[in-house]
PDB file of C-alpha atoms in Angstrom:
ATOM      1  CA  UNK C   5      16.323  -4.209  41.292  1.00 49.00           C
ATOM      2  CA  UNK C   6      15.197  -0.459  41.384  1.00 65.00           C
ATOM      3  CA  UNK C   7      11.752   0.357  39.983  1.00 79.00           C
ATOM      4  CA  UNK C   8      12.058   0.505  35.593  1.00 88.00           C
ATOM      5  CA  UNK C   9       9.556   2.605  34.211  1.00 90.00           C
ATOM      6  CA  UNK C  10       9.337   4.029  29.860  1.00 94.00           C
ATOM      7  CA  UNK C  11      10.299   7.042  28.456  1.00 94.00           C
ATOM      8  CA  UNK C  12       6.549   7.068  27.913  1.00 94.00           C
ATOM      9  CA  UNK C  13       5.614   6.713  31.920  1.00 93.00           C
ATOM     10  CA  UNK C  14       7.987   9.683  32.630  1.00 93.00           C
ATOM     11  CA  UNK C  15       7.319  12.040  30.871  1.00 94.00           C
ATOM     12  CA  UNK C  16       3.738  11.640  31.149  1.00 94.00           C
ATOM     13  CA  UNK C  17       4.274  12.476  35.591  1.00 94.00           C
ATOM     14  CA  UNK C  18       6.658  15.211  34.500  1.00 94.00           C
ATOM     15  CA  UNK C  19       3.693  16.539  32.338  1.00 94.00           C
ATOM     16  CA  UNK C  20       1.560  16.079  35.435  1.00 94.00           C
ATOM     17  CA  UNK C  21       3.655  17.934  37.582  1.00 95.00           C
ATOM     18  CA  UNK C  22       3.736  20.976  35.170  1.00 93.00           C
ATOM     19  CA  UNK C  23       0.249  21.231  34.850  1.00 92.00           C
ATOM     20  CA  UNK C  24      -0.155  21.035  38.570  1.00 93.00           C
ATOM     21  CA  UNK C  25       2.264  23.521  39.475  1.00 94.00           C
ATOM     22  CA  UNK C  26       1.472  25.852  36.226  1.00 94.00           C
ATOM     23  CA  UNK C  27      -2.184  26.035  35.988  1.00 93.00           C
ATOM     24  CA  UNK C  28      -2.790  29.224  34.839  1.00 95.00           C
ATOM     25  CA  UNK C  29      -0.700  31.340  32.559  1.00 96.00           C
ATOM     26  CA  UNK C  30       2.269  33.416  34.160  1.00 97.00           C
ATOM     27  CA  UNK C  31       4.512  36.776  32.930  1.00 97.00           C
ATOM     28  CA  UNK C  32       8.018  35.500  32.045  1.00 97.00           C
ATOM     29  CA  UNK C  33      10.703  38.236  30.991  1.00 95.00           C
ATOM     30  CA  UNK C  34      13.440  36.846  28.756  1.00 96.00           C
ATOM     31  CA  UNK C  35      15.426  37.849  25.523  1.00 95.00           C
ATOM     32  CA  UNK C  36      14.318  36.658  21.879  1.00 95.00           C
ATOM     33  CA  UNK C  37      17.220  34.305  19.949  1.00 94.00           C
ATOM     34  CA  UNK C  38      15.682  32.978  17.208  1.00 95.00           C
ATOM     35  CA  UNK C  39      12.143  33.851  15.546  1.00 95.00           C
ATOM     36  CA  UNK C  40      10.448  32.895  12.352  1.00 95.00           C
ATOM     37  CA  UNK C  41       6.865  32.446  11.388  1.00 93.00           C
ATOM     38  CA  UNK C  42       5.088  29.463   9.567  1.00 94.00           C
ATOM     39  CA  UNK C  43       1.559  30.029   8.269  1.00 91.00           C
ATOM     40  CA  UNK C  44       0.978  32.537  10.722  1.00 91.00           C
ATOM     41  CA  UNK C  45       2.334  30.602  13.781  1.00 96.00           C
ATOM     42  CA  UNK C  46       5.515  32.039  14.893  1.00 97.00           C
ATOM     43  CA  UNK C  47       8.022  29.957  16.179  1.00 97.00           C
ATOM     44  CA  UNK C  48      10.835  31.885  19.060  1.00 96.00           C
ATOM     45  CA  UNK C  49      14.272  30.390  20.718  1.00 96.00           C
ATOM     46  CA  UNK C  50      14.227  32.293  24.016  1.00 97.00           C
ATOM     47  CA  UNK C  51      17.220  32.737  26.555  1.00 96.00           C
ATOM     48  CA  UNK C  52      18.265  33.902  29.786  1.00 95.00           C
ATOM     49  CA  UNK C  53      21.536  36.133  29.751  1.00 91.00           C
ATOM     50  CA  UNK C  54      23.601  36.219  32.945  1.00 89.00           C
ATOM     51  CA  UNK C  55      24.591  39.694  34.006  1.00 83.00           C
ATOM     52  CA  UNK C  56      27.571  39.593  34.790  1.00 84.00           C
ATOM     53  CA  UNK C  57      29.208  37.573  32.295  1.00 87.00           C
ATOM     54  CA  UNK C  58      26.581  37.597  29.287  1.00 84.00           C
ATOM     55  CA  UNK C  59      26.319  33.595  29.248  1.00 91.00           C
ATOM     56  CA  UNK C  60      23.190  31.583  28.127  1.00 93.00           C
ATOM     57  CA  UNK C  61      21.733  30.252  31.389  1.00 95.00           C
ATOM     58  CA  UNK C  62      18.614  28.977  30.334  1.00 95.00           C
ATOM     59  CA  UNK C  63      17.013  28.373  26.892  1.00 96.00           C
ATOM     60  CA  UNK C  64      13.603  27.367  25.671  1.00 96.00           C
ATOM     61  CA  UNK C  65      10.889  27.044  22.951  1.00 96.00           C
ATOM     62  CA  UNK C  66       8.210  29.259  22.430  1.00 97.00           C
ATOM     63  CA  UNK C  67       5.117  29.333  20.198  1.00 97.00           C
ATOM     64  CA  UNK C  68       2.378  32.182  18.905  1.00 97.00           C
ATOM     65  CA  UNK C  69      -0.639  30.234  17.706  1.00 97.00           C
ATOM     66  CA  UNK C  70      -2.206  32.310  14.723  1.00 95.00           C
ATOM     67  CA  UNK C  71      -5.385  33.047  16.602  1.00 95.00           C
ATOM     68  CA  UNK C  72      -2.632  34.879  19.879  1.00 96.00           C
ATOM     69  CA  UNK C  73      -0.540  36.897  16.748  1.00 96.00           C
ATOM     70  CA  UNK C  74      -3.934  38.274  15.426  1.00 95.00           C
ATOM     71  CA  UNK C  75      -4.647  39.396  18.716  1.00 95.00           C
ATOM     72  CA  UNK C  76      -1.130  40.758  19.361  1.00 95.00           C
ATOM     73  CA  UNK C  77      -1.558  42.703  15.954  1.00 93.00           C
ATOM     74  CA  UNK C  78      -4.235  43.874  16.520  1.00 94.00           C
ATOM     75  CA  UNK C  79      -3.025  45.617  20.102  1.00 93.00           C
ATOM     76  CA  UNK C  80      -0.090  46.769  18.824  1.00 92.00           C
ATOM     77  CA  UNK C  81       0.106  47.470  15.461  1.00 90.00           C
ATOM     78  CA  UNK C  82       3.145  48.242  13.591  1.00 84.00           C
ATOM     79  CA  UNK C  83       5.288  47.933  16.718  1.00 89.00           C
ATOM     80  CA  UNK C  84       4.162  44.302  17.048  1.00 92.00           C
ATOM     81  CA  UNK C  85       7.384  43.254  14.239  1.00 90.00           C
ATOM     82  CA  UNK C  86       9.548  45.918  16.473  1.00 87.00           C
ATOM     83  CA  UNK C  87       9.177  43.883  19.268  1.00 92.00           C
ATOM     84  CA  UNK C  88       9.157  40.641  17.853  1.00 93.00           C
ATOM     85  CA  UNK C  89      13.142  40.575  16.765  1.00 91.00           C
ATOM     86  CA  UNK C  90      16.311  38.912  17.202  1.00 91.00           C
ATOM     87  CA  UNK C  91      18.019  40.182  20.556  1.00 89.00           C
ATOM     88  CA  UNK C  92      14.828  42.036  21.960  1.00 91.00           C
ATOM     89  CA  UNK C  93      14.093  41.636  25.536  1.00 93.00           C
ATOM     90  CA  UNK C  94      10.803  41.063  25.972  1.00 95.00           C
ATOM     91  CA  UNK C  95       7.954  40.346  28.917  1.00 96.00           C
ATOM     92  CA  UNK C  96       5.249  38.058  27.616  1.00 97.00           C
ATOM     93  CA  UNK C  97       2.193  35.937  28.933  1.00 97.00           C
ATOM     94  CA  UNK C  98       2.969  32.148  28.822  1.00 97.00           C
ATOM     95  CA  UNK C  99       1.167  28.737  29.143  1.00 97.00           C
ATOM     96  CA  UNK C 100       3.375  26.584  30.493  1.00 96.00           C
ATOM     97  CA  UNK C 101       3.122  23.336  28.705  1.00 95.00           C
ATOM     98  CA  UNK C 102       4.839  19.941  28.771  1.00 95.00           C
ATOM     99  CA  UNK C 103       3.878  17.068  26.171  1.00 93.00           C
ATOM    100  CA  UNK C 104       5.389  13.619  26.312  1.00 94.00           C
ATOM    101  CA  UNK C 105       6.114  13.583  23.231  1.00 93.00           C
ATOM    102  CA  UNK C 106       7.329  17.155  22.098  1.00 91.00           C
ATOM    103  CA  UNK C 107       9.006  17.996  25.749  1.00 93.00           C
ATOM    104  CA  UNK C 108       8.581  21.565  27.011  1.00 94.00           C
ATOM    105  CA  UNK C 109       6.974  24.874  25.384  1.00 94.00           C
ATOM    106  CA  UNK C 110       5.929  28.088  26.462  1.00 97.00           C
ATOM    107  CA  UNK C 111       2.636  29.125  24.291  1.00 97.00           C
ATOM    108  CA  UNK C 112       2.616  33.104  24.213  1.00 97.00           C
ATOM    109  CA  UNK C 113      -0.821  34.521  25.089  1.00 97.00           C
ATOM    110  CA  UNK C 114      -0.048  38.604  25.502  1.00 97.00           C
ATOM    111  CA  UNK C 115       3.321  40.698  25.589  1.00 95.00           C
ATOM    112  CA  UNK C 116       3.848  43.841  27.297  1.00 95.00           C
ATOM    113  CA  UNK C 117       5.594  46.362  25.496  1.00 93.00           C
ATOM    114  CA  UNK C 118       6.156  49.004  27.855  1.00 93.00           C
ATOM    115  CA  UNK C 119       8.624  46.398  29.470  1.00 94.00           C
ATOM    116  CA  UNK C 120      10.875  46.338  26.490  1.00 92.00           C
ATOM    117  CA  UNK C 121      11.174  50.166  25.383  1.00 89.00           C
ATOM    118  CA  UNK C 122      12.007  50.454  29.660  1.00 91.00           C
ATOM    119  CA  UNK C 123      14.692  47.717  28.878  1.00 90.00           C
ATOM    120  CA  UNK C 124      15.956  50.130  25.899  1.00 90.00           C
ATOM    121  CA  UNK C 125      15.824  52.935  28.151  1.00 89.00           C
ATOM    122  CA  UNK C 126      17.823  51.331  30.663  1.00 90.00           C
ATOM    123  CA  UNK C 127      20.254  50.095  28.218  1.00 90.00           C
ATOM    124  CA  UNK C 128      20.865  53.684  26.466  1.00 91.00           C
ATOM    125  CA  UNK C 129      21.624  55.406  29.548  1.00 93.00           C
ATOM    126  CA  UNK C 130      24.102  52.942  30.634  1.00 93.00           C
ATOM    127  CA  UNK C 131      25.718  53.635  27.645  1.00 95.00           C
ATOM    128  CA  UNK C 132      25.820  57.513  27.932  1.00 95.00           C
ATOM    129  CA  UNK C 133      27.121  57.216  31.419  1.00 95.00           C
ATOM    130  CA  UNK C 134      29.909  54.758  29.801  1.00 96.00           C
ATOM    131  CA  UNK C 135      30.415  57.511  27.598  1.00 96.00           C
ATOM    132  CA  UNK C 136      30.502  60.506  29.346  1.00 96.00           C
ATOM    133  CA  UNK C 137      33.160  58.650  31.782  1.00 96.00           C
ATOM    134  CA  UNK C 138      35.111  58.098  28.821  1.00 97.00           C
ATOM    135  CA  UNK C 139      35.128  61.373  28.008  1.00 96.00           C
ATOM    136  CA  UNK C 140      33.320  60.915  24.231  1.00 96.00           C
ATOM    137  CA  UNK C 141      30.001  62.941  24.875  1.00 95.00           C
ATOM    138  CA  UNK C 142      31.215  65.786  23.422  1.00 95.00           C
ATOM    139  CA  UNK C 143      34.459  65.150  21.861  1.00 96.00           C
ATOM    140  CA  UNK C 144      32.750  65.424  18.005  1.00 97.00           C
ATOM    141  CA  UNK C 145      31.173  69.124  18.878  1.00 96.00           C
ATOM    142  CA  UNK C 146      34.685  70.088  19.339  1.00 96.00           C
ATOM    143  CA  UNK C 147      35.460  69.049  15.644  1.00 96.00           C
ATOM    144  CA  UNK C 148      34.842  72.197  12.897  1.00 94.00           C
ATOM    145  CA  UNK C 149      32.146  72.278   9.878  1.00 93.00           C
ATOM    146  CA  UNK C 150      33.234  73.789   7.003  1.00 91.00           C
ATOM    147  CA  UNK C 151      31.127  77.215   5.941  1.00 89.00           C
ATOM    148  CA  UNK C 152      30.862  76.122   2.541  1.00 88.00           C
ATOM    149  CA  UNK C 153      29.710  72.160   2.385  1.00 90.00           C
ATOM    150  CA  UNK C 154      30.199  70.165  -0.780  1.00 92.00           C
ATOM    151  CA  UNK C 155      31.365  66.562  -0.446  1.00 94.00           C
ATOM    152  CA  UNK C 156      29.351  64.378   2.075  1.00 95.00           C
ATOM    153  CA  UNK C 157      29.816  61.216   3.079  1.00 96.00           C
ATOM    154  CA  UNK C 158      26.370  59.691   3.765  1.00 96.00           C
ATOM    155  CA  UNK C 159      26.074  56.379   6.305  1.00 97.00           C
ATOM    156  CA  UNK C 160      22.467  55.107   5.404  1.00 95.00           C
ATOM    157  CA  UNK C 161      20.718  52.383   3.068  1.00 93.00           C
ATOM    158  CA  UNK C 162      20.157  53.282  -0.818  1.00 92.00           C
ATOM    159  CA  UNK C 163      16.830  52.010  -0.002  1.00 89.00           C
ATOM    160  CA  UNK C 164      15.911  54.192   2.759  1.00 87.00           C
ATOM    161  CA  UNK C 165      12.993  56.897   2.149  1.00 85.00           C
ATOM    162  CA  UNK C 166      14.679  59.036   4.479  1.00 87.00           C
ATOM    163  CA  UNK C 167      18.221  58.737   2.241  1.00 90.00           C
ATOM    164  CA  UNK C 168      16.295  59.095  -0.952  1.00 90.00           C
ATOM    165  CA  UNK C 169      14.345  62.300   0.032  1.00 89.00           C
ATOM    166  CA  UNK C 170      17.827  63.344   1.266  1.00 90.00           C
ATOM    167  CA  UNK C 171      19.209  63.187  -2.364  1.00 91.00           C
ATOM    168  CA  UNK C 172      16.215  64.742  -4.323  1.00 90.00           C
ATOM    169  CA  UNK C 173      16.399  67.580  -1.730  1.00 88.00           C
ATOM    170  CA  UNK C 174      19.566  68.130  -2.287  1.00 89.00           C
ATOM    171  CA  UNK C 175      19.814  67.225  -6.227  1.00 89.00           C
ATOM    172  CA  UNK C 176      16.679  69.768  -7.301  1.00 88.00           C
ATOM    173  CA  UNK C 177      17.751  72.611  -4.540  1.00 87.00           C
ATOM    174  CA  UNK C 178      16.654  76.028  -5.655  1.00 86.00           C
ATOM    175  CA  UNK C 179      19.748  77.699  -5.991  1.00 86.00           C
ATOM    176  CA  UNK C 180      21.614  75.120  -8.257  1.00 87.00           C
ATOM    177  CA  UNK C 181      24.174  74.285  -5.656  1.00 88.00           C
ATOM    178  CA  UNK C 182      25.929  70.907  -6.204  1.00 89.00           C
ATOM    179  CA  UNK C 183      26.709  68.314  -3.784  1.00 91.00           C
ATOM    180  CA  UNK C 184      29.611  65.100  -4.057  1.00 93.00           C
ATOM    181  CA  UNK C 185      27.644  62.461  -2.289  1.00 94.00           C
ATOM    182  CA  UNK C 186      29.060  59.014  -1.717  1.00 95.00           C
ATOM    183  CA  UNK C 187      26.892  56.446  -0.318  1.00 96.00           C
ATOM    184  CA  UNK C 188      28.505  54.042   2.536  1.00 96.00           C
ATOM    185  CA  UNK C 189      25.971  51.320   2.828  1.00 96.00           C
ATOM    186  CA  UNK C 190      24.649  50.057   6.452  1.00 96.00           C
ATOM    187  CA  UNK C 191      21.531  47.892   7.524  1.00 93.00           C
ATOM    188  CA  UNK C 192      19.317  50.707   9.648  1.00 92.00           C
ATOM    189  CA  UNK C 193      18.112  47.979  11.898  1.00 89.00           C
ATOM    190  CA  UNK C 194      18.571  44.775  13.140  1.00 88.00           C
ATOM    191  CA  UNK C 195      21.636  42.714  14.335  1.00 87.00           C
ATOM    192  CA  UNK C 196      24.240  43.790  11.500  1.00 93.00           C
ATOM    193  CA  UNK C 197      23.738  47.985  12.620  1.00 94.00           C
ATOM    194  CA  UNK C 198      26.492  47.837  14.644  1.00 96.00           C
ATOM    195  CA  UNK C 199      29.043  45.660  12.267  1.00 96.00           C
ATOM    196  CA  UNK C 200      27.572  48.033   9.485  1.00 97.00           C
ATOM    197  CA  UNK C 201      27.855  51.235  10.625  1.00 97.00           C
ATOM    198  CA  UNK C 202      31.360  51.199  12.638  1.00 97.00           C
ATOM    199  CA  UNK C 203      33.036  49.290   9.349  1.00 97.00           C
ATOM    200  CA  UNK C 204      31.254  52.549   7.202  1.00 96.00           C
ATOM    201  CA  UNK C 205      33.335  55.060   9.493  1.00 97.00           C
ATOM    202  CA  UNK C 206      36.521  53.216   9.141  1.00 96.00           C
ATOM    203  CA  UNK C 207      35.942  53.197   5.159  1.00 95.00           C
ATOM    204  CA  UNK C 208      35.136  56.693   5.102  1.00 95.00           C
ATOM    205  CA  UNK C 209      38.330  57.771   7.191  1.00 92.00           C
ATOM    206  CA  UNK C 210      40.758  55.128   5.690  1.00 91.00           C
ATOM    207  CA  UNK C 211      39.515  56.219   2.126  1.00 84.00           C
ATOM    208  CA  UNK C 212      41.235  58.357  -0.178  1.00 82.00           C
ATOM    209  CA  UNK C 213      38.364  60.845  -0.847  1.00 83.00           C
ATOM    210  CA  UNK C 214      37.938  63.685   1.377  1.00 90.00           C
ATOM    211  CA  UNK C 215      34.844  64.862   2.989  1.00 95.00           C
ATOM    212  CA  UNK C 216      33.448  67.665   4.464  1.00 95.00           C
ATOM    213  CA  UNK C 217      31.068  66.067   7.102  1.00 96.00           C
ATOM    214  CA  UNK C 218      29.077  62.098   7.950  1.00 97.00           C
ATOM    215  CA  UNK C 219      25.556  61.783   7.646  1.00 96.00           C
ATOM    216  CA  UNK C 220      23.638  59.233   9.526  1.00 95.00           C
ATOM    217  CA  UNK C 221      20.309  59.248   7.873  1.00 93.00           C
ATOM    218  CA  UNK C 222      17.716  56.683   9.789  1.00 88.00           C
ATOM    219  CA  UNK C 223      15.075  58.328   9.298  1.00 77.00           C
ATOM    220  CA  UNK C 224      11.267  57.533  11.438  1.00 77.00           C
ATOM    221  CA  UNK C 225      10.621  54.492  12.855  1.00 76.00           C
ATOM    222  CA  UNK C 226       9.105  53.068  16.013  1.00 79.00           C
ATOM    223  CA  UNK C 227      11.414  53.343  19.611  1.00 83.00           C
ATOM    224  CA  UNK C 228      12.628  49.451  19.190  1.00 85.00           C
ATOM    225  CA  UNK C 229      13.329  50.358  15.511  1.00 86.00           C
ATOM    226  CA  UNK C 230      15.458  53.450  16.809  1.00 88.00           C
ATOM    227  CA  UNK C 231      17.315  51.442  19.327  1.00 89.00           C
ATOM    228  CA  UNK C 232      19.885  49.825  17.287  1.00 92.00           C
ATOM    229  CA  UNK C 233      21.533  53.136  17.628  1.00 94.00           C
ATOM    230  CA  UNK C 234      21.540  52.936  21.092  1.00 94.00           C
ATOM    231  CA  UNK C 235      24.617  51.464  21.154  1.00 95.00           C
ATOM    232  CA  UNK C 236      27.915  52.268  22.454  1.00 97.00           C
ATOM    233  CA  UNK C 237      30.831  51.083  19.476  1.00 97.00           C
ATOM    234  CA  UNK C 238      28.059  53.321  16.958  1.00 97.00           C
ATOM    235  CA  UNK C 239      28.730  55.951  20.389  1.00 97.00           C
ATOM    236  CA  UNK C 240      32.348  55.946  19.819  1.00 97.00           C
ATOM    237  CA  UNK C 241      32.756  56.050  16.512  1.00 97.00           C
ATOM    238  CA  UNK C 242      30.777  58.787  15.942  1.00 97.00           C
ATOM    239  CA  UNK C 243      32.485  60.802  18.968  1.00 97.00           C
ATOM    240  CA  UNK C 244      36.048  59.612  17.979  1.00 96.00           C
ATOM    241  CA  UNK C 245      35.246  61.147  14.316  1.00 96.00           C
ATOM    242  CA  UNK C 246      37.599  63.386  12.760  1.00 95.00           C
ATOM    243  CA  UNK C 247      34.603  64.639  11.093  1.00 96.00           C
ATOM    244  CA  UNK C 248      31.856  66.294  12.093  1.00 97.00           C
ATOM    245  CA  UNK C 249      28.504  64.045  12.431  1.00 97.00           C
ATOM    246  CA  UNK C 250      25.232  64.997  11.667  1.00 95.00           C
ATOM    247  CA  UNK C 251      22.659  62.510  12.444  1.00 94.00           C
ATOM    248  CA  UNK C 252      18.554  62.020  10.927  1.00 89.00           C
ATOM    249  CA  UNK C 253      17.670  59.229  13.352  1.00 88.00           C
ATOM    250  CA  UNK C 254      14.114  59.309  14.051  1.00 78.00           C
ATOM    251  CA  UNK C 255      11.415  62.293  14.397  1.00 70.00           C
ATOM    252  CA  UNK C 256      12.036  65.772  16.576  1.00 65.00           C
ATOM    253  CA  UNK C 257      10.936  63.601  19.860  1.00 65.00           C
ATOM    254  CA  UNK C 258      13.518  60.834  19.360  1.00 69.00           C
ATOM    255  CA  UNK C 259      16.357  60.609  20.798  1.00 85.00           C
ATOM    256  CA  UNK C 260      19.423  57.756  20.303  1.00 92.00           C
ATOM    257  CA  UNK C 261      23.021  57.623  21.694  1.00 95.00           C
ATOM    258  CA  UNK C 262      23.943  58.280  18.377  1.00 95.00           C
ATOM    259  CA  UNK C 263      22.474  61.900  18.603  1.00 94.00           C
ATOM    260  CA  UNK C 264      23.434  62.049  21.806  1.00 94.00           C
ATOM    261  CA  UNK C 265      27.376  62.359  20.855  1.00 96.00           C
ATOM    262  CA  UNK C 266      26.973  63.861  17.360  1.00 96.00           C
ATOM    263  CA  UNK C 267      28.194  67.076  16.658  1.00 96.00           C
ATOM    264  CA  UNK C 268      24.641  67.583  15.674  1.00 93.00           C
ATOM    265  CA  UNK C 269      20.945  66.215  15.723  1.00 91.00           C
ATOM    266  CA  UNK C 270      18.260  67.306  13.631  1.00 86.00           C
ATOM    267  CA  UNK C 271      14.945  65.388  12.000  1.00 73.00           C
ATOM    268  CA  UNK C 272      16.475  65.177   8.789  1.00 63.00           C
ATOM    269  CA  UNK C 273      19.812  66.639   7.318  1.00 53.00           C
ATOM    270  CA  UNK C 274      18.416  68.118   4.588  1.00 52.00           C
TER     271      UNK C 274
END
């Protein structure tokens, strides 16, 4: 009869092994699935995407003790949550640990960030070369604003400062002028942009009220923050418009797919 050894006995070698093999920390580069934070320890789902066909080819748990996310904070500021985010791919610094009772973890000691906005990069002009093969880059240039604008449909969140400085601008303007604004609600960030802002642009052009021109109003915002509009459905329906698009996505230096194929970028369309 073969050898019979616990559950216990096992995973105790296994945990052996790891440390052997793993003694000092190592850069792992993976994409984030799940996060959320407990007390100040923050808890990630990480996964491995296969290029070709998108499927989950490896998956494991992560941990940021409080003392690691002070010290992440503290490096990087406000881009720290930016980075941090369902669907970001990040590089980070790991311990790899194995416990016999809790099974494999990687403990996150540091995170480069320079690796994720080169990710972005990467991804956005991907999606402008998809684009421009398509023939979209400039398709909503082609499309005519009116001299005299009055009704605008506006793609942002009631919320946003940028949206809100948008309507007193336009509201107390010094030469009385009055505006028909309509509102078409969409998350600025995060996983639901894309559902959000494609299902505004078929509401706006299967409505019955008629509009001059779009506004996508974003506003600032770190490069992660900015990214969700480096996407290509956002790409297409904003090039595949009937109206013209005017986007506020980010400061002068920023740049997004969305701008790229609007019929026009500025800071803010005010």
């Amino acid at each position: 009869m073969p050898a019979s050894y616990s559950l216990f006995e096992l995973n105790e070698y296994i945990r052996r092994v790891v440390a052997l093999n793993f003694p000092e920390p190592i850069w792992v580069h993976c994409e984030i699935a799940q996060i959320k934070e407990v007390r100040g320890n923050v808890y990630l789902d990480l996964v491995h995407h296969d290029e070709t066909t998108d499927e989950v080819t490896a998956q494991i748990s992560a941990n940021i003790w409080y003392k690691s996310y002070l010290f992440l904070k503290n490096k990087l500021g406000a881009l720290l949550p930016s980075l941090l985010a369902q669907g970001t791919n990040i590089s980070i610094k790991v311990q790899v640990e194995y416990s016999e009772k809790y099974g494999m973890k990687l403990i996150i000691e540091d995170l480069d960030p320079a690796y994720t906005i080169g990710q972005m990069e990467m991804k956005r002009q991907k999606i402008l070369q998809q684009l421009s093969d398509e023939g979209l880059m400039h398709l909503n240039k082609l499309t005519e604003l009116p001299k005299v604008i009055q009704n605008i449909a506006v793609i942002s969140s009631p919320k946003a400062a940028g949206y809100i400085d948008f309507v007193n601008h336009l509201t107390d303007n010094a030469y009385g002028y009055r505006y028909n604004i309509q509102l078409y609600e969409a998350a600025l960030q995060g996983l639901n942009t894309e559902k959000d802002v494609c299902n505004a642009f078929q509401s706006i052009h299967n409505g019955k009220n008629s509009h001059d021109c779009i506004l996508i109003i974003r506003g600032g915002g770190s490069k992660p923050d900015l990214a969700w509009f480096d996407n290509y459905n956002i790409g297409a329906a904003i090039a595949k418009s009937k109206l013209p698009v005017i986007t506020g996505i980010g400061h002068d230096v920023d740049s997004t797919v969305a701008d790229s194929v609007a019929f026009q970028s500025i800071k803010t369309p005010t």
